[in-house]
CSV table of C-alpha atoms in Angstrom, one decimal:
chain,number,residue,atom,x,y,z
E,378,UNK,CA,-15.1,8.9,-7.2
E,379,UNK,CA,-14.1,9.3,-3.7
E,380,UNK,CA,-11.0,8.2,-1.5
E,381,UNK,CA,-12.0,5.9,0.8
E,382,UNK,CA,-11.6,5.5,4.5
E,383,UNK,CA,-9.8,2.8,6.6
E,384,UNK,CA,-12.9,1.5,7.7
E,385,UNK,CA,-14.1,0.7,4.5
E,386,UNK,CA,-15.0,-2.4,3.2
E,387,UNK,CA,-11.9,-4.2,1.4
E,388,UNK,CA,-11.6,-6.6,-1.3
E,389,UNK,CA,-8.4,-8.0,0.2
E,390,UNK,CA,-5.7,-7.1,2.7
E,391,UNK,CA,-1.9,-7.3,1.2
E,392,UNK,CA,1.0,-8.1,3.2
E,393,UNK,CA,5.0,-7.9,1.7
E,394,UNK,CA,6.8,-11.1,3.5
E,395,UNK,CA,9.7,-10.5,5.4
E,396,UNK,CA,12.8,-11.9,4.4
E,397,UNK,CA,16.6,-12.6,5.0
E,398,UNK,CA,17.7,-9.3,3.7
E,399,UNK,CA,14.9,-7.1,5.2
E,400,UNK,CA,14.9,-5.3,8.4
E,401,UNK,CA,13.6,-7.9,9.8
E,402,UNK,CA,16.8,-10.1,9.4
E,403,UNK,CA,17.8,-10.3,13.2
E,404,UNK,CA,14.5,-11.4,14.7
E,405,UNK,CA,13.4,-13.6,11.2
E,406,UNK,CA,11.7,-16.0,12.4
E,407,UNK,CA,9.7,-13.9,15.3
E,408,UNK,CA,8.4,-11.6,12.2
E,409,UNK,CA,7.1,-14.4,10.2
E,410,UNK,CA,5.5,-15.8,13.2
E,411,UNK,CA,3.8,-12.2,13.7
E,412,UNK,CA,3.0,-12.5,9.7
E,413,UNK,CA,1.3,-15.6,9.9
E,414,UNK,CA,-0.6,-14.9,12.6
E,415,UNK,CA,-1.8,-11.9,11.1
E,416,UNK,CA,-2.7,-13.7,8.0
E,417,UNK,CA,-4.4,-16.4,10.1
E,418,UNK,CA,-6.6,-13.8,11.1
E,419,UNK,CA,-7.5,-11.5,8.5
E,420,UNK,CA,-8.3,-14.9,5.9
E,421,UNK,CA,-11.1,-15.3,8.6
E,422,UNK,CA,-13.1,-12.1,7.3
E,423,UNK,CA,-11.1,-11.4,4.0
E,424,UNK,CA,-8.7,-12.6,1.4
E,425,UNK,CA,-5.1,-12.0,1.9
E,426,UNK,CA,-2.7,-11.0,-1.1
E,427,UNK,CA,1.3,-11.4,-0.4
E,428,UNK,CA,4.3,-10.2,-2.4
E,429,UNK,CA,7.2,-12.3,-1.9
E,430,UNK,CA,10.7,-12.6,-2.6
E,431,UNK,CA,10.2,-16.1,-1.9
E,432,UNK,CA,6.5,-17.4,-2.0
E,433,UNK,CA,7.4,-21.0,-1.6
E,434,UNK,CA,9.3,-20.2,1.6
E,435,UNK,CA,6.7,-17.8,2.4
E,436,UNK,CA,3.8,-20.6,1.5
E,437,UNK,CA,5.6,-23.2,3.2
E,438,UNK,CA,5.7,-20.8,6.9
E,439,UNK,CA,2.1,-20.5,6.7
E,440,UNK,CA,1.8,-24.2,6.1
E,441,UNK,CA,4.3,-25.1,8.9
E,442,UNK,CA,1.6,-23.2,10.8
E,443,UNK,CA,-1.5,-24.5,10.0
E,444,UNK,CA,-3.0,-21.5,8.4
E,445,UNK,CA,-4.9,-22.3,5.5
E,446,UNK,CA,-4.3,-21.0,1.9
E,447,UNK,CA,-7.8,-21.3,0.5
E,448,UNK,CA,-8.0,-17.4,0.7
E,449,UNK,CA,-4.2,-16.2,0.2
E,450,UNK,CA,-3.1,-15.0,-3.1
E,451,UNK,CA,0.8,-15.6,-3.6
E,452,UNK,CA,2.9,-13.6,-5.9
E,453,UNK,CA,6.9,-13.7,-6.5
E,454,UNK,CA,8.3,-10.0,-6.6
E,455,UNK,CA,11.7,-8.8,-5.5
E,456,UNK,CA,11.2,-6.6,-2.3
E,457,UNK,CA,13.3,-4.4,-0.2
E,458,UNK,CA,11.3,-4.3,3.0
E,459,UNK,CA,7.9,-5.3,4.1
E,460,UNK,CA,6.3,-1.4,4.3
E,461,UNK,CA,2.9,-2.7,1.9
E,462,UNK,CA,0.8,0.7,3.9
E,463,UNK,CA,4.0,2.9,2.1
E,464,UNK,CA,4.6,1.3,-1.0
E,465,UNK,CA,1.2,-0.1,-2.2
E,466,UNK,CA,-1.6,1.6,-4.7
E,467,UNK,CA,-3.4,3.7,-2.8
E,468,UNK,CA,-6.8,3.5,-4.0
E,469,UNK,CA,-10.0,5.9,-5.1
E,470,UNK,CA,-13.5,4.1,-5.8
E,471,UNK,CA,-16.0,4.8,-8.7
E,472,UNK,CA,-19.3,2.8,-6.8
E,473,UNK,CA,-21.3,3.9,-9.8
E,474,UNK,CA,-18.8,1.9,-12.4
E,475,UNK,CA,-17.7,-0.7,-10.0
E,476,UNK,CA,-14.3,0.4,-11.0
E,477,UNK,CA,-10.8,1.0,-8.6
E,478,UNK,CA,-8.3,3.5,-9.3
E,479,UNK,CA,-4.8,2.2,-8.8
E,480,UNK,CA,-2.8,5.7,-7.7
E,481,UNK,CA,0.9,4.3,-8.5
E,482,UNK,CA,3.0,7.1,-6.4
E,483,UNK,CA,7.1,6.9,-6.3
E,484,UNK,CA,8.0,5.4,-3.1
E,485,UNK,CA,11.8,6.6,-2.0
E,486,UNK,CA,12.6,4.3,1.2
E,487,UNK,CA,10.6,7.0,3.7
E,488,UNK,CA,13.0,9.9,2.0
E,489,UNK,CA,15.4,8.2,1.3
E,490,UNK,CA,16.4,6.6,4.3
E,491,UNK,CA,16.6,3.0,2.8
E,492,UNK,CA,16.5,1.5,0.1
E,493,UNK,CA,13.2,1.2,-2.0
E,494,UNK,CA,14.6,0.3,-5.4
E,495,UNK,CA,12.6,-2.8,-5.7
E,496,UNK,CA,9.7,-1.7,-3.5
E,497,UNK,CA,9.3,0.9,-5.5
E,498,UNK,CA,8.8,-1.3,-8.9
E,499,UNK,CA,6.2,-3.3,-6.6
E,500,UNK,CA,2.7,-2.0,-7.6
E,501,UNK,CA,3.5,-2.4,-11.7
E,502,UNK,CA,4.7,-6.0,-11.3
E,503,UNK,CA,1.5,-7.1,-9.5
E,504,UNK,CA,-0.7,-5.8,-11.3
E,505,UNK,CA,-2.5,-8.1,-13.5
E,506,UNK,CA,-2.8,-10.0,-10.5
E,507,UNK,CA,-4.5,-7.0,-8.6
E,508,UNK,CA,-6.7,-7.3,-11.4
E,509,UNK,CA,-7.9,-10.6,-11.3
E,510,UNK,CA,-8.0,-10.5,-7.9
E,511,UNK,CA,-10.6,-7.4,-8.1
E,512,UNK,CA,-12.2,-8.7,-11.1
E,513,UNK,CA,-13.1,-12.1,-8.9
E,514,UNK,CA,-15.7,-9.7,-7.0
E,515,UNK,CA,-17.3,-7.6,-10.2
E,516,UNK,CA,-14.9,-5.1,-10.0
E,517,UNK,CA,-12.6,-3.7,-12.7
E,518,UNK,CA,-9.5,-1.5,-12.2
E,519,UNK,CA,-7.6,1.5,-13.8
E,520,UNK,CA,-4.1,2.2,-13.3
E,521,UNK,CA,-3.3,6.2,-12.5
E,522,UNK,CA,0.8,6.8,-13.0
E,523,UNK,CA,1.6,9.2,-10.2
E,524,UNK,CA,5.0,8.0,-10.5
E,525,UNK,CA,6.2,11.7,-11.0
E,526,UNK,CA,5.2,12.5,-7.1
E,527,UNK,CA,6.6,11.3,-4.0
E,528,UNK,CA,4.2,9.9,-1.6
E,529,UNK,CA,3.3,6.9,1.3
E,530,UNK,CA,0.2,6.0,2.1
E,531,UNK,CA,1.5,6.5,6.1
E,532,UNK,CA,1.1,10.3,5.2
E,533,UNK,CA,-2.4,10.2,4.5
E,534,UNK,CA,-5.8,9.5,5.6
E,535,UNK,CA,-9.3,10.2,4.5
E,536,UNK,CA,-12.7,10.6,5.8
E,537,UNK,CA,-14.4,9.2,3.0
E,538,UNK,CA,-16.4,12.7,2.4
E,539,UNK,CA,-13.8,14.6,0.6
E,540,UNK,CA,-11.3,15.6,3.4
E,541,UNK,CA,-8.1,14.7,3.9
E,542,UNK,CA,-5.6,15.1,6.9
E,543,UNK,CA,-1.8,14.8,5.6
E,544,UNK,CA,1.5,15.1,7.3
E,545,UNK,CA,4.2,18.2,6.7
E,546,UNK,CA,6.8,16.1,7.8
E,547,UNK,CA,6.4,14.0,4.7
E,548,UNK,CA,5.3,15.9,2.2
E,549,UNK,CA,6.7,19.3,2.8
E,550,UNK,CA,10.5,17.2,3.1
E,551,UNK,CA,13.2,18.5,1.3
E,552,UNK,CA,14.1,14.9,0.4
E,553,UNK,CA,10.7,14.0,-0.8
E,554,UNK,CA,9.3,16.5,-3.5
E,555,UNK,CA,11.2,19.6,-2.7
E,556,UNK,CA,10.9,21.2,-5.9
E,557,UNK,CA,7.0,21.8,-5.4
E,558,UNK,CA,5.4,24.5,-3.0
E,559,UNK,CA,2.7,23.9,-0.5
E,560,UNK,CA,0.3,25.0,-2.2
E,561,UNK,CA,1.2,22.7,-5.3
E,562,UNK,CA,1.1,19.2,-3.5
E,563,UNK,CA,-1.9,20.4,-2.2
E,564,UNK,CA,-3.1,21.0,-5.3
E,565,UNK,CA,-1.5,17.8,-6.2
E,566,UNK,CA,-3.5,15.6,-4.0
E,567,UNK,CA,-6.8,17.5,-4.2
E,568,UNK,CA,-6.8,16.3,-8.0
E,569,UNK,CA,-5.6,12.6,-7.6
E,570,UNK,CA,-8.3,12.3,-4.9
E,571,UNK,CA,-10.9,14.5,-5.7
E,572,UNK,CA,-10.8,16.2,-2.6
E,573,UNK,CA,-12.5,19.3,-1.6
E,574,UNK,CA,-10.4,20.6,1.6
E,575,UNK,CA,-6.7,19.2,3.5
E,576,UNK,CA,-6.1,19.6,6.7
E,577,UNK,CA,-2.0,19.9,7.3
E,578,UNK,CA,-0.6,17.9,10.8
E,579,UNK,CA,2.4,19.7,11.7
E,580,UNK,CA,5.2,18.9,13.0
E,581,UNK,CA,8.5,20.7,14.9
């Protein structure tokens, strides 16, 4: 099992829609413009999966625009934000058992800056559909509860080959998982992801 890296091939890309009540609320309609346009492109190489607050609103924007739906997956889930890289599973792959690893880590609004009550109940509400989804392309899934840790997926990346480079200023925060040394996230993350080594970015 291994933790992939960006540049590895996807089953899907998913997006969280912006809405009314997000950030987003004073320029609205230039972010869903922005969405649909990303959208329009990624459904040219790979399917698209969206959480919505509102997937009719959010189905009939992309209609408005001409993008086509053939390769979108819609889903209705309350949402605080539109942060998917933060809040979302963050995967390991099994190639030998065609099987995913859902990691479900606690999300806390980027420590607590905003609100992430309903982002944070995201990943458990779409899963069945994460499942089908993966199942359409011969792959089965497992769901890891990691609920018990804070983490984004902002804070981490991955070579693919069993390194991984991780921020201080995220997981060394006092508002994040400030109870646990160093050494124990490390430890932490070197089990979820089966990695041999982590190299710490640090900042101030």
């Amino acid at each position: 099992m291994f933790f992939p890296p960006e540049w590895h091939q996807q089953a899907f890309v998913q997006l969280t829609w912006p809405h009314k009540d997000t950030d987003w609320a004073h320029v609205l309609a230039d972010a869903i413009d922005c969405f649909c346009e990303i959208v329009r492109e990624t459904v040219k190489y790979e399917p698209v999966f969206i959480v919505a607050q509102h997937p009719d609103e959010a189905k009939a924007d992309l209609i408005r625009r001409g993008v086509k739906l053939a390769d979108i997956t819609l889903v209705s889930c309350p949402t605080n934000d539109t942060w998917a890289r933060d809040h979302a599973f963050i995967t390991c792959i099994d190639p030998e058992q065609k099987r995913v690893f859902l990691n479900d880590f606690q999300f806390n609004g980027w420590g607590l800056k905003f609100a992430a009550n309903h982002d944070n109940q995201i990943n458990k509400a779409i899963l069945p559909h994460l499942a089908d989804r993966y199942n359409t392309v011969g792959i089965t899934t497992e769901y890891v509860n990691c609920l018990d840790f804070v983490f984004e997926g902002g804070s981490i990346e991955s070579d693919g080959e069993g390194t991984l480079m991780v921020t201080s200023s995220c997981l060394l925060a006092e508002n994040r998982n400030n109870t646990l040394s160093r050494q124990e996230i490390e430890e932490n993350i070197k089990g979820v992801f089966h990695a041999k080594r982590v190299l710490w970015i640090i900042h101030g």
